């Protein structure tokens, strides 16, 4: 078997395609959008992300762990990040009818300079189209029927959330919502708003997908929270699919990426 020189490996790292030889598959991640010039640590991690996989083994994505990090505090374009994660009604035998509904709405106010959380908004929501929480939903999210009974409906919760935003000074601050994926603000909230005929506030129509930010920062795609936690050697803040625990976890991931010198900027937007 021939030995690859450093020049050959370097050329493979910059390639946008897959290079095959008789014994190995070299996978690059350059399909992710590249951001500004990265720190030496990130460049080193990109090199580690390239794997040699035996052709006898199935191809798999491995996100390298990060145990030694340099804190590089660069100014952010926002004063605060509002980290959000919905939980919704669900069932294990197909789509829930007539449509899924938000049953937990947690948001954390994350300072973009200190990377600390100064305030939370957390509210359970009473579903009305299908008011009964399934056993599958309880098993997945930890939300039981008594936690949503007698709670405000989604339109009432959004009114309370607006008052919280005003009280926290978020309506006049440079803020951006952060989610782990595009489902929360790109699909779930617009869908429920359409079904129940209420207006989505303008500030909830754009957001930053932290998975895309991580990809932009490192060139490596993360499928979900577990991949991001593994990449930074972090533990989940509590129960997976508990909205408030997921929010705390996303805050930790957002902070870890920011402390490596990444400047958040990519904002997705929902268009009716």
PDB file of C-alpha atoms in Angstrom:
ATOM      1  CA  UNK A   1       0.000   0.000   0.000  1.00  0.00           C
ATOM      2  CA  UNK A   2       1.406   3.383  -0.934  1.00  0.00           C
ATOM      3  CA  UNK A   3       1.950   6.107   1.656  1.00  0.00           C
ATOM      4  CA  UNK A   4       0.150   9.435   1.168  1.00  0.00           C
ATOM      5  CA  UNK A   5       2.373  12.484   1.506  1.00  0.00           C
ATOM      6  CA  UNK A   6       1.197  15.606   3.355  1.00  0.00           C
ATOM      7  CA  UNK A   7       0.765  17.475   0.067  1.00  0.00           C
ATOM      8  CA  UNK A   8      -1.647  14.814  -1.215  1.00  0.00           C
ATOM      9  CA  UNK A   9      -3.650  14.857   2.031  1.00  0.00           C
ATOM     10  CA  UNK A  10      -3.843  18.648   1.879  1.00  0.00           C
ATOM     11  CA  UNK A  11      -5.266  18.532  -1.632  1.00  0.00           C
ATOM     12  CA  UNK A  12      -7.869  16.014  -0.494  1.00  0.00           C
ATOM     13  CA  UNK A  13      -8.948  18.308   2.337  1.00  0.00           C
ATOM     14  CA  UNK A  14      -9.781  21.088  -0.102  1.00  0.00           C
ATOM     15  CA  UNK A  15     -11.600  18.865  -2.557  1.00  0.00           C
ATOM     16  CA  UNK A  16     -15.396  19.095  -2.757  1.00  0.00           C
ATOM     17  CA  UNK A  17     -15.807  15.498  -3.847  1.00  0.00           C
ATOM     18  CA  UNK A  18     -15.047  11.987  -2.632  1.00  0.00           C
ATOM     19  CA  UNK A  19     -11.718  10.447  -3.610  1.00  0.00           C
ATOM     20  CA  UNK A  20     -11.610   6.677  -3.881  1.00  0.00           C
ATOM     21  CA  UNK A  21      -8.576   4.433  -3.961  1.00  0.00           C
ATOM     22  CA  UNK A  22      -8.501   0.610  -3.822  1.00  0.00           C
ATOM     23  CA  UNK A  23      -8.333   0.509  -0.033  1.00  0.00           C
ATOM     24  CA  UNK A  24      -9.767   3.676   1.467  1.00  0.00           C
ATOM     25  CA  UNK A  25     -12.513   6.249   1.116  1.00  0.00           C
ATOM     26  CA  UNK A  26     -11.498   9.793   1.985  1.00  0.00           C
ATOM     27  CA  UNK A  27     -14.557  11.873   2.879  1.00  0.00           C
ATOM     28  CA  UNK A  28     -14.452  15.649   2.918  1.00  0.00           C
ATOM     29  CA  UNK A  29     -17.049  18.009   4.314  1.00  0.00           C
ATOM     30  CA  UNK A  30     -16.500  20.994   2.056  1.00  0.00           C
ATOM     31  CA  UNK A  31     -20.142  20.917   0.933  1.00  0.00           C
ATOM     32  CA  UNK A  32     -20.919  22.954   4.048  1.00  0.00           C
ATOM     33  CA  UNK A  33     -20.779  26.676   3.529  1.00  0.00           C
ATOM     34  CA  UNK A  34     -17.392  28.038   4.525  1.00  0.00           C
ATOM     35  CA  UNK A  35     -17.197  31.067   6.767  1.00  0.00           C
ATOM     36  CA  UNK A  36     -14.378  33.526   7.413  1.00  0.00           C
ATOM     37  CA  UNK A  37     -10.800  32.504   8.085  1.00  0.00           C
ATOM     38  CA  UNK A  38     -10.822  29.958  10.900  1.00  0.00           C
ATOM     39  CA  UNK A  39      -8.584  29.708  13.936  1.00  0.00           C
ATOM     40  CA  UNK A  40      -5.632  27.269  13.882  1.00  0.00           C
ATOM     41  CA  UNK A  41      -7.512  24.982  16.266  1.00  0.00           C
ATOM     42  CA  UNK A  42     -10.508  24.736  13.962  1.00  0.00           C
ATOM     43  CA  UNK A  43      -8.274  24.062  10.966  1.00  0.00           C
ATOM     44  CA  UNK A  44      -6.645  21.256  12.924  1.00  0.00           C
ATOM     45  CA  UNK A  45     -10.044  19.800  13.800  1.00  0.00           C
ATOM     46  CA  UNK A  46     -11.079  19.886  10.144  1.00  0.00           C
ATOM     47  CA  UNK A  47      -8.073  17.730   9.358  1.00  0.00           C
ATOM     48  CA  UNK A  48      -9.143  15.300  12.073  1.00  0.00           C
ATOM     49  CA  UNK A  49     -12.631  15.170  10.571  1.00  0.00           C
ATOM     50  CA  UNK A  50     -11.281  13.494   7.438  1.00  0.00           C
ATOM     51  CA  UNK A  51     -11.407   9.756   7.963  1.00  0.00           C
ATOM     52  CA  UNK A  52      -9.883   6.693   6.376  1.00  0.00           C
ATOM     53  CA  UNK A  53     -12.557   4.022   6.283  1.00  0.00           C
ATOM     54  CA  UNK A  54     -11.959   0.460   5.148  1.00  0.00           C
ATOM     55  CA  UNK A  55     -14.023  -0.412   2.102  1.00  0.00           C
ATOM     56  CA  UNK A  56     -15.194  -3.468   4.024  1.00  0.00           C
ATOM     57  CA  UNK A  57     -16.902  -1.232   6.618  1.00  0.00           C
ATOM     58  CA  UNK A  58     -19.988   0.944   6.084  1.00  0.00           C
ATOM     59  CA  UNK A  59     -19.338   4.660   5.670  1.00  0.00           C
ATOM     60  CA  UNK A  60     -20.259   6.689   8.733  1.00  0.00           C
ATOM     61  CA  UNK A  61     -20.043  10.268   9.945  1.00  0.00           C
ATOM     62  CA  UNK A  62     -17.834  10.800  12.978  1.00  0.00           C
ATOM     63  CA  UNK A  63     -17.683  14.165  14.691  1.00  0.00           C
ATOM     64  CA  UNK A  64     -14.314  14.560  16.426  1.00  0.00           C
ATOM     65  CA  UNK A  65     -14.480  15.255  20.127  1.00  0.00           C
ATOM     66  CA  UNK A  66     -13.088  18.484  21.501  1.00  0.00           C
ATOM     67  CA  UNK A  67     -11.384  18.385  24.864  1.00  0.00           C
ATOM     68  CA  UNK A  68      -8.977  21.328  24.622  1.00  0.00           C
ATOM     69  CA  UNK A  69     -10.471  24.621  23.521  1.00  0.00           C
ATOM     70  CA  UNK A  70      -9.095  28.119  23.242  1.00  0.00           C
ATOM     71  CA  UNK A  71     -11.534  30.854  24.271  1.00  0.00           C
ATOM     72  CA  UNK A  72     -11.520  33.414  21.472  1.00  0.00           C
ATOM     73  CA  UNK A  73     -14.064  36.074  22.382  1.00  0.00           C
ATOM     74  CA  UNK A  74     -14.936  37.927  19.184  1.00  0.00           C
ATOM     75  CA  UNK A  75     -17.670  40.597  19.129  1.00  0.00           C
ATOM     76  CA  UNK A  76     -21.033  39.233  18.053  1.00  0.00           C
ATOM     77  CA  UNK A  77     -23.502  40.977  15.770  1.00  0.00           C
ATOM     78  CA  UNK A  78     -26.224  40.513  18.382  1.00  0.00           C
ATOM     79  CA  UNK A  79     -26.524  41.593  22.011  1.00  0.00           C
ATOM     80  CA  UNK A  80     -28.547  38.556  23.042  1.00  0.00           C
ATOM     81  CA  UNK A  81     -29.565  35.190  21.690  1.00  0.00           C
ATOM     82  CA  UNK A  82     -33.009  33.817  22.498  1.00  0.00           C
ATOM     83  CA  UNK A  83     -32.631  30.048  22.537  1.00  0.00           C
ATOM     84  CA  UNK A  84     -35.916  28.274  21.805  1.00  0.00           C
ATOM     85  CA  UNK A  85     -37.125  24.678  21.601  1.00  0.00           C
ATOM     86  CA  UNK A  86     -40.773  23.607  21.231  1.00  0.00           C
ATOM     87  CA  UNK A  87     -42.344  20.327  22.252  1.00  0.00           C
ATOM     88  CA  UNK A  88     -45.537  19.263  20.483  1.00  0.00           C
ATOM     89  CA  UNK A  89     -48.248  16.621  20.628  1.00  0.00           C
ATOM     90  CA  UNK A  90     -47.286  13.389  18.900  1.00  0.00           C
ATOM     91  CA  UNK A  91     -48.092   9.712  18.524  1.00  0.00           C
ATOM     92  CA  UNK A  92     -46.149   6.606  17.556  1.00  0.00           C
ATOM     93  CA  UNK A  93     -48.501   5.414  14.790  1.00  0.00           C
ATOM     94  CA  UNK A  94     -48.218   8.213  12.243  1.00  0.00           C
ATOM     95  CA  UNK A  95     -49.082  11.920  12.195  1.00  0.00           C
ATOM     96  CA  UNK A  96     -51.324  13.027  15.036  1.00  0.00           C
ATOM     97  CA  UNK A  97     -54.727  14.211  13.829  1.00  0.00           C
ATOM     98  CA  UNK A  98     -55.957  16.710  12.979  1.00  0.00           C
ATOM     99  CA  UNK A  99     -52.498  18.316  13.401  1.00  0.00           C
ATOM    100  CA  UNK A 100     -49.713  18.597  16.008  1.00  0.00           C
ATOM    101  CA  UNK A 101     -49.858  21.387  18.597  1.00  0.00           C
ATOM    102  CA  UNK A 102     -47.186  23.068  20.698  1.00  0.00           C
ATOM    103  CA  UNK A 103     -47.432  21.995  24.342  1.00  0.00           C
ATOM    104  CA  UNK A 104     -44.217  23.479  25.771  1.00  0.00           C
ATOM    105  CA  UNK A 105     -42.629  26.823  24.915  1.00  0.00           C
ATOM    106  CA  UNK A 106     -39.305  27.549  26.665  1.00  0.00           C
ATOM    107  CA  UNK A 107     -36.893  30.366  25.773  1.00  0.00           C
ATOM    108  CA  UNK A 108     -33.575  31.344  27.378  1.00  0.00           C
ATOM    109  CA  UNK A 109     -32.027  34.821  27.185  1.00  0.00           C
ATOM    110  CA  UNK A 110     -28.335  34.245  26.455  1.00  0.00           C
ATOM    111  CA  UNK A 111     -25.897  37.163  26.706  1.00  0.00           C
ATOM    112  CA  UNK A 112     -23.716  37.345  23.581  1.00  0.00           C
ATOM    113  CA  UNK A 113     -20.762  38.848  25.496  1.00  0.00           C
ATOM    114  CA  UNK A 114     -20.608  36.769  28.664  1.00  0.00           C
ATOM    115  CA  UNK A 115     -22.341  33.627  27.318  1.00  0.00           C
ATOM    116  CA  UNK A 116     -24.484  33.439  30.438  1.00  0.00           C
ATOM    117  CA  UNK A 117     -28.253  33.026  30.758  1.00  0.00           C
ATOM    118  CA  UNK A 118     -29.937  35.853  32.640  1.00  0.00           C
ATOM    119  CA  UNK A 119     -33.611  34.967  32.230  1.00  0.00           C
ATOM    120  CA  UNK A 120     -36.017  32.241  31.127  1.00  0.00           C
ATOM    121  CA  UNK A 121     -39.520  32.171  29.720  1.00  0.00           C
ATOM    122  CA  UNK A 122     -41.161  28.786  30.227  1.00  0.00           C
ATOM    123  CA  UNK A 123     -44.809  27.950  29.686  1.00  0.00           C
ATOM    124  CA  UNK A 124     -46.764  24.761  29.084  1.00  0.00           C
ATOM    125  CA  UNK A 125     -49.549  25.088  26.528  1.00  0.00           C
ATOM    126  CA  UNK A 126     -53.008  23.522  26.441  1.00  0.00           C
ATOM    127  CA  UNK A 127     -53.747  21.804  23.114  1.00  0.00           C
ATOM    128  CA  UNK A 128     -57.285  22.300  21.790  1.00  0.00           C
ATOM    129  CA  UNK A 129     -57.550  20.388  18.498  1.00  0.00           C
ATOM    130  CA  UNK A 130     -56.540  17.144  20.217  1.00  0.00           C
ATOM    131  CA  UNK A 131     -56.432  17.872  23.961  1.00  0.00           C
ATOM    132  CA  UNK A 132     -55.401  14.376  25.103  1.00  0.00           C
ATOM    133  CA  UNK A 133     -51.664  13.752  25.548  1.00  0.00           C
ATOM    134  CA  UNK A 134     -50.753  10.298  24.245  1.00  0.00           C
ATOM    135  CA  UNK A 135     -48.707   7.872  26.316  1.00  0.00           C
ATOM    136  CA  UNK A 136     -46.041   7.994  23.592  1.00  0.00           C
ATOM    137  CA  UNK A 137     -45.840  11.782  23.901  1.00  0.00           C
ATOM    138  CA  UNK A 138     -45.495  11.512  27.679  1.00  0.00           C
ATOM    139  CA  UNK A 139     -42.766   8.894  27.329  1.00  0.00           C
ATOM    140  CA  UNK A 140     -40.895  11.071  24.810  1.00  0.00           C
ATOM    141  CA  UNK A 141     -41.223  14.516  26.410  1.00  0.00           C
ATOM    142  CA  UNK A 142     -42.047  13.819  30.055  1.00  0.00           C
ATOM    143  CA  UNK A 143     -45.192  15.953  29.735  1.00  0.00           C
ATOM    144  CA  UNK A 144     -48.283  14.437  31.365  1.00  0.00           C
ATOM    145  CA  UNK A 145     -51.918  15.455  30.954  1.00  0.00           C
ATOM    146  CA  UNK A 146     -52.048  17.409  34.220  1.00  0.00           C
ATOM    147  CA  UNK A 147     -49.183  19.634  33.068  1.00  0.00           C
ATOM    148  CA  UNK A 148     -51.207  21.049  30.156  1.00  0.00           C
ATOM    149  CA  UNK A 149     -54.734  20.981  31.571  1.00  0.00           C
ATOM    150  CA  UNK A 150     -55.884  24.471  32.606  1.00  0.00           C
ATOM    151  CA  UNK A 151     -52.883  26.063  30.893  1.00  0.00           C
ATOM    152  CA  UNK A 152     -53.282  28.949  28.412  1.00  0.00           C
ATOM    153  CA  UNK A 153     -53.697  28.223  24.707  1.00  0.00           C
ATOM    154  CA  UNK A 154     -50.945  28.950  22.194  1.00  0.00           C
ATOM    155  CA  UNK A 155     -52.246  32.398  21.214  1.00  0.00           C
ATOM    156  CA  UNK A 156     -52.473  33.379  24.891  1.00  0.00           C
ATOM    157  CA  UNK A 157     -48.958  32.051  25.537  1.00  0.00           C
ATOM    158  CA  UNK A 158     -47.580  34.116  22.665  1.00  0.00           C
ATOM    159  CA  UNK A 159     -49.158  37.210  24.227  1.00  0.00           C
ATOM    160  CA  UNK A 160     -47.443  36.407  27.535  1.00  0.00           C
ATOM    161  CA  UNK A 161     -44.199  35.816  25.688  1.00  0.00           C
ATOM    162  CA  UNK A 162     -44.476  39.226  24.032  1.00  0.00           C
ATOM    163  CA  UNK A 163     -44.846  40.844  27.463  1.00  0.00           C
ATOM    164  CA  UNK A 164     -41.766  38.947  28.652  1.00  0.00           C
ATOM    165  CA  UNK A 165     -39.834  40.144  25.584  1.00  0.00           C
ATOM    166  CA  UNK A 166     -40.851  43.720  26.373  1.00  0.00           C
ATOM    167  CA  UNK A 167     -39.955  43.392  30.068  1.00  0.00           C
ATOM    168  CA  UNK A 168     -36.508  41.981  29.202  1.00  0.00           C
ATOM    169  CA  UNK A 169     -35.809  44.767  26.709  1.00  0.00           C
ATOM    170  CA  UNK A 170     -35.646  42.344  23.797  1.00  0.00           C
ATOM    171  CA  UNK A 171     -37.914  44.370  21.521  1.00  0.00           C
ATOM    172  CA  UNK A 172     -35.348  47.181  21.356  1.00  0.00           C
ATOM    173  CA  UNK A 173     -32.193  45.040  21.494  1.00  0.00           C
ATOM    174  CA  UNK A 174     -30.185  43.335  18.766  1.00  0.00           C
ATOM    175  CA  UNK A 175     -31.492  39.825  19.280  1.00  0.00           C
ATOM    176  CA  UNK A 176     -31.642  36.597  17.298  1.00  0.00           C
ATOM    177  CA  UNK A 177     -33.514  33.387  18.018  1.00  0.00           C
ATOM    178  CA  UNK A 178     -31.465  30.199  18.015  1.00  0.00           C
ATOM    179  CA  UNK A 179     -32.912  26.731  17.447  1.00  0.00           C
ATOM    180  CA  UNK A 180     -31.451  23.276  16.871  1.00  0.00           C
ATOM    181  CA  UNK A 181     -32.937  22.757  13.416  1.00  0.00           C
ATOM    182  CA  UNK A 182     -35.519  24.604  11.334  1.00  0.00           C
ATOM    183  CA  UNK A 183     -38.574  22.688  12.555  1.00  0.00           C
ATOM    184  CA  UNK A 184     -39.598  24.934  15.474  1.00  0.00           C
ATOM    185  CA  UNK A 185     -39.950  28.276  13.693  1.00  0.00           C
ATOM    186  CA  UNK A 186     -39.856  27.092  10.094  1.00  0.00           C
ATOM    187  CA  UNK A 187     -42.565  24.420  10.288  1.00  0.00           C
ATOM    188  CA  UNK A 188     -44.272  23.920  13.651  1.00  0.00           C
ATOM    189  CA  UNK A 189     -45.273  27.453  14.639  1.00  0.00           C
ATOM    190  CA  UNK A 190     -46.296  28.610  11.123  1.00  0.00           C
ATOM    191  CA  UNK A 191     -48.343  25.428  10.658  1.00  0.00           C
ATOM    192  CA  UNK A 192     -50.218  25.838  13.927  1.00  0.00           C
ATOM    193  CA  UNK A 193     -50.754  29.532  13.247  1.00  0.00           C
ATOM    194  CA  UNK A 194     -52.305  28.686   9.890  1.00  0.00           C
ATOM    195  CA  UNK A 195     -54.550  25.993  11.372  1.00  0.00           C
ATOM    196  CA  UNK A 196     -55.697  28.179  14.262  1.00  0.00           C
ATOM    197  CA  UNK A 197     -55.684  31.446  12.333  1.00  0.00           C
ATOM    198  CA  UNK A 198     -53.451  33.586  14.499  1.00  0.00           C
ATOM    199  CA  UNK A 199     -50.597  35.852  13.454  1.00  0.00           C
ATOM    200  CA  UNK A 200     -46.981  34.879  14.085  1.00  0.00           C
ATOM    201  CA  UNK A 201     -45.017  37.848  15.504  1.00  0.00           C
ATOM    202  CA  UNK A 202     -42.448  39.225  13.095  1.00  0.00           C
ATOM    203  CA  UNK A 203     -39.570  38.493  15.479  1.00  0.00           C
ATOM    204  CA  UNK A 204     -40.479  34.786  15.388  1.00  0.00           C
ATOM    205  CA  UNK A 205     -40.165  34.639  11.596  1.00  0.00           C
ATOM    206  CA  UNK A 206     -36.364  34.458  11.481  1.00  0.00           C
ATOM    207  CA  UNK A 207     -33.837  32.432  13.403  1.00  0.00           C
ATOM    208  CA  UNK A 208     -30.356  30.898  13.503  1.00  0.00           C
ATOM    209  CA  UNK A 209     -30.074  27.124  13.143  1.00  0.00           C
ATOM    210  CA  UNK A 210     -27.184  26.179  15.449  1.00  0.00           C
ATOM    211  CA  UNK A 211     -26.538  22.987  13.455  1.00  0.00           C
ATOM    212  CA  UNK A 212     -25.895  25.084  10.346  1.00  0.00           C
ATOM    213  CA  UNK A 213     -23.720  27.453  12.380  1.00  0.00           C
ATOM    214  CA  UNK A 214     -21.636  24.514  13.580  1.00  0.00           C
ATOM    215  CA  UNK A 215     -21.296  23.294   9.990  1.00  0.00           C
ATOM    216  CA  UNK A 216     -20.313  26.785   8.839  1.00  0.00           C
ATOM    217  CA  UNK A 217     -17.756  26.992  11.649  1.00  0.00           C
ATOM    218  CA  UNK A 218     -16.139  23.564  11.328  1.00  0.00           C
ATOM    219  CA  UNK A 219     -17.097  22.146   7.943  1.00  0.00           C
ATOM    220  CA  UNK A 220     -18.660  19.175   9.747  1.00  0.00           C
ATOM    221  CA  UNK A 221     -22.372  18.362   9.717  1.00  0.00           C
ATOM    222  CA  UNK A 222     -24.084  17.456  12.996  1.00  0.00           C
ATOM    223  CA  UNK A 223     -27.350  15.540  12.774  1.00  0.00           C
ATOM    224  CA  UNK A 224     -28.673  16.704  16.129  1.00  0.00           C
ATOM    225  CA  UNK A 225     -28.047  17.514  19.767  1.00  0.00           C
ATOM    226  CA  UNK A 226     -26.182  14.286  20.493  1.00  0.00           C
ATOM    227  CA  UNK A 227     -23.618  14.953  17.760  1.00  0.00           C
ATOM    228  CA  UNK A 228     -23.087  18.510  18.999  1.00  0.00           C
ATOM    229  CA  UNK A 229     -22.725  17.360  22.597  1.00  0.00           C
ATOM    230  CA  UNK A 230     -20.163  14.754  21.568  1.00  0.00           C
ATOM    231  CA  UNK A 231     -18.224  17.325  19.562  1.00  0.00           C
ATOM    232  CA  UNK A 232     -17.757  19.550  22.611  1.00  0.00           C
ATOM    233  CA  UNK A 233     -17.564  16.898  25.305  1.00  0.00           C
ATOM    234  CA  UNK A 234     -20.740  18.216  26.940  1.00  0.00           C
ATOM    235  CA  UNK A 235     -23.539  16.481  28.823  1.00  0.00           C
ATOM    236  CA  UNK A 236     -27.246  17.061  28.235  1.00  0.00           C
ATOM    237  CA  UNK A 237     -28.752  19.386  30.837  1.00  0.00           C
ATOM    238  CA  UNK A 238     -31.462  16.903  31.800  1.00  0.00           C
ATOM    239  CA  UNK A 239     -33.983  14.906  29.818  1.00  0.00           C
ATOM    240  CA  UNK A 240     -33.743  14.738  26.027  1.00  0.00           C
ATOM    241  CA  UNK A 241     -36.946  16.133  24.443  1.00  0.00           C
ATOM    242  CA  UNK A 242     -37.809  18.097  27.548  1.00  0.00           C
ATOM    243  CA  UNK A 243     -38.145  21.556  26.043  1.00  0.00           C
ATOM    244  CA  UNK A 244     -36.563  23.468  28.920  1.00  0.00           C
ATOM    245  CA  UNK A 245     -33.709  20.952  29.273  1.00  0.00           C
ATOM    246  CA  UNK A 246     -33.065  21.036  25.530  1.00  0.00           C
ATOM    247  CA  UNK A 247     -32.947  24.846  25.675  1.00  0.00           C
ATOM    248  CA  UNK A 248     -30.319  24.757  28.430  1.00  0.00           C
ATOM    249  CA  UNK A 249     -28.327  22.260  26.384  1.00  0.00           C
ATOM    250  CA  UNK A 250     -28.529  24.364  23.210  1.00  0.00           C
ATOM    251  CA  UNK A 251     -27.331  27.354  25.251  1.00  0.00           C
ATOM    252  CA  UNK A 252     -24.215  25.408  26.242  1.00  0.00           C
ATOM    253  CA  UNK A 253     -23.565  24.400  22.628  1.00  0.00           C
ATOM    254  CA  UNK A 254     -24.174  27.933  21.329  1.00  0.00           C
ATOM    255  CA  UNK A 255     -21.730  29.285  23.911  1.00  0.00           C
ATOM    256  CA  UNK A 256     -19.085  26.671  23.093  1.00  0.00           C
ATOM    257  CA  UNK A 257     -19.181  27.547  19.393  1.00  0.00           C
ATOM    258  CA  UNK A 258     -19.099  31.281  20.134  1.00  0.00           C
ATOM    259  CA  UNK A 259     -16.139  30.932  22.495  1.00  0.00           C
ATOM    260  CA  UNK A 260     -14.144  29.386  19.652  1.00  0.00           C
ATOM    261  CA  UNK A 261     -14.422  32.675  17.788  1.00  0.00           C
ATOM    262  CA  UNK A 262     -17.422  31.969  15.592  1.00  0.00           C
ATOM    263  CA  UNK A 263     -19.559  35.023  14.839  1.00  0.00           C
ATOM    264  CA  UNK A 264     -23.218  34.068  14.410  1.00  0.00           C
ATOM    265  CA  UNK A 265     -24.757  35.535  11.293  1.00  0.00           C
ATOM    266  CA  UNK A 266     -26.744  33.027   9.207  1.00  0.00           C
ATOM    267  CA  UNK A 267     -30.432  33.737   9.764  1.00  0.00           C
ATOM    268  CA  UNK A 268     -33.167  31.610   8.213  1.00  0.00           C
ATOM    269  CA  UNK A 269     -36.496  33.261   7.496  1.00  0.00           C
ATOM    270  CA  UNK A 270     -40.026  31.968   7.111  1.00  0.00           C
ATOM    271  CA  UNK A 271     -41.998  33.427   4.222  1.00  0.00           C
ATOM    272  CA  UNK A 272     -45.771  32.916   4.025  1.00  0.00           C
TER     273      UNK A 272
END
